[in-house]
Amino acid sequence: MAQVTARWHRPGAVLDYLFDWTDELTSGDTITGKTVSIVTDSAMTADTGTIVAVGSVALAGVVAWVTGGVVGDRARLLCTITTAAGRTDTMALDLTVGYEF
């Protein structure tokens, strides 16, 4: 797994989270496939994700929208990609529902 980061997610929030793959890809490689899943026992849900690429900024990533959850819920959001060059990797984002800023 390339990296695991942690973030707070407030109850009732509907937020997009970016998995930035820019530094993981070589020049000219692009994301051709992705899966996004959420591992949780909470009420949090995630969409299937959207591949994003911004040429002038040289950004390659996947954006996933997450909704729901109650204070104390914890979830791991996983994003797995495949690339035109045949690379496959997974990033994880650990979310905790709470009020921390």
Coordinates of C-alpha atoms in Angstrom, one line a residue:
M1 CA 0.0 0.0 0.0
A2 CA 1.5 3.3 -1.0
Q3 CA 0.4 5.4 1.9
V4 CA -2.1 5.7 4.8
T5 CA -3.3 9.1 6.0
A6 CA -5.8 10.0 8.7
R7 CA -8.5 12.7 8.7
W8 CA -11.5 13.8 10.8
H9 CA -14.9 13.6 9.2
R10 CA -17.7 15.6 10.9
P11 CA -21.1 14.0 11.5
G12 CA -23.5 14.7 8.7
A13 CA -20.7 15.9 6.4
V14 CA -20.7 15.2 2.7
L15 CA -17.1 15.6 1.6
D16 CA -14.9 14.7 -1.3
Y17 CA -11.5 13.2 -0.5
L18 CA -8.6 13.2 -3.0
F19 CA -6.3 10.3 -3.5
D20 CA -3.3 12.0 -5.2
W21 CA -1.3 9.6 -7.3
T22 CA 0.8 12.3 -9.1
D23 CA 4.1 11.3 -7.4
E24 CA 3.5 7.6 -7.9
L25 CA 3.2 7.8 -11.8
T26 CA 6.0 8.2 -14.3
S27 CA 5.8 10.8 -17.0
G28 CA 3.1 10.0 -19.5
D29 CA 1.4 7.3 -17.4
T30 CA -2.3 7.7 -16.7
I31 CA -4.9 6.2 -14.4
T32 CA -7.1 3.9 -16.5
G33 CA -9.1 2.1 -13.8
K34 CA -10.0 2.6 -10.1
T35 CA -12.0 1.1 -7.3
V36 CA -13.0 2.8 -4.2
S37 CA -14.3 0.9 -1.2
I38 CA -15.0 1.7 2.5
V39 CA -14.2 -0.8 5.2
T40 CA -16.4 0.2 8.2
D41 CA -19.0 -0.9 10.8
S42 CA -20.4 2.6 10.8
A43 CA -23.1 4.4 8.8
M44 CA -20.4 6.0 6.5
T45 CA -20.7 5.4 2.8
A46 CA -18.5 6.2 -0.2
D47 CA -19.2 6.5 -4.0
T48 CA -17.2 4.7 -6.6
G49 CA -14.8 7.6 -7.2
T50 CA -14.0 9.7 -10.2
I51 CA -10.6 9.8 -12.0
V52 CA -9.3 13.4 -12.1
A53 CA -6.4 14.7 -14.2
V54 CA -5.4 18.3 -14.6
G55 CA -2.7 18.6 -17.3
S56 CA -1.4 22.1 -16.5
V57 CA -1.0 21.2 -12.8
A58 CA 0.2 17.6 -13.6
L59 CA -2.3 16.1 -11.1
A60 CA -3.4 12.5 -11.4
G61 CA -5.9 11.3 -8.8
V62 CA -9.2 9.8 -7.7
V63 CA -11.8 11.8 -5.9
A64 CA -14.3 9.9 -3.6
W65 CA -17.3 11.4 -1.9
V66 CA -18.0 10.2 1.7
T67 CA -21.2 10.7 3.6
G68 CA -22.7 9.8 7.0
G69 CA -21.3 8.6 10.3
V70 CA -21.8 9.4 13.9
V71 CA -19.3 10.6 16.5
G72 CA -16.8 7.8 17.2
D73 CA -17.2 6.0 13.9
R74 CA -14.0 4.9 12.2
A75 CA -13.6 3.8 8.6
R76 CA -10.8 3.0 6.2
L77 CA -11.4 4.3 2.7
L78 CA -9.4 2.3 0.1
C79 CA -8.5 3.5 -3.4
T80 CA -6.9 1.0 -5.8
I81 CA -5.8 2.1 -9.3
T82 CA -4.4 0.6 -12.5
T83 CA -2.5 2.6 -15.0
A84 CA -1.9 2.5 -18.7
A85 CA 1.7 1.3 -18.0
G86 CA 0.3 -1.7 -15.9
R87 CA 1.0 -0.3 -12.4
T88 CA -1.5 -1.3 -9.7
D89 CA -1.4 0.1 -6.1
T90 CA -3.7 1.0 -3.2
M91 CA -3.9 4.0 -0.9
A92 CA -5.8 4.2 2.3
L93 CA -7.5 7.0 4.2
D94 CA -8.5 6.4 7.8
L95 CA -11.5 8.6 8.8
T96 CA -12.7 9.2 12.3
V97 CA -16.1 10.9 12.8
G98 CA -15.8 13.7 15.4
Y99 CA -15.6 17.4 15.9
E100 CA -11.8 18.0 15.9
F101 CA -10.4 20.8 13.7

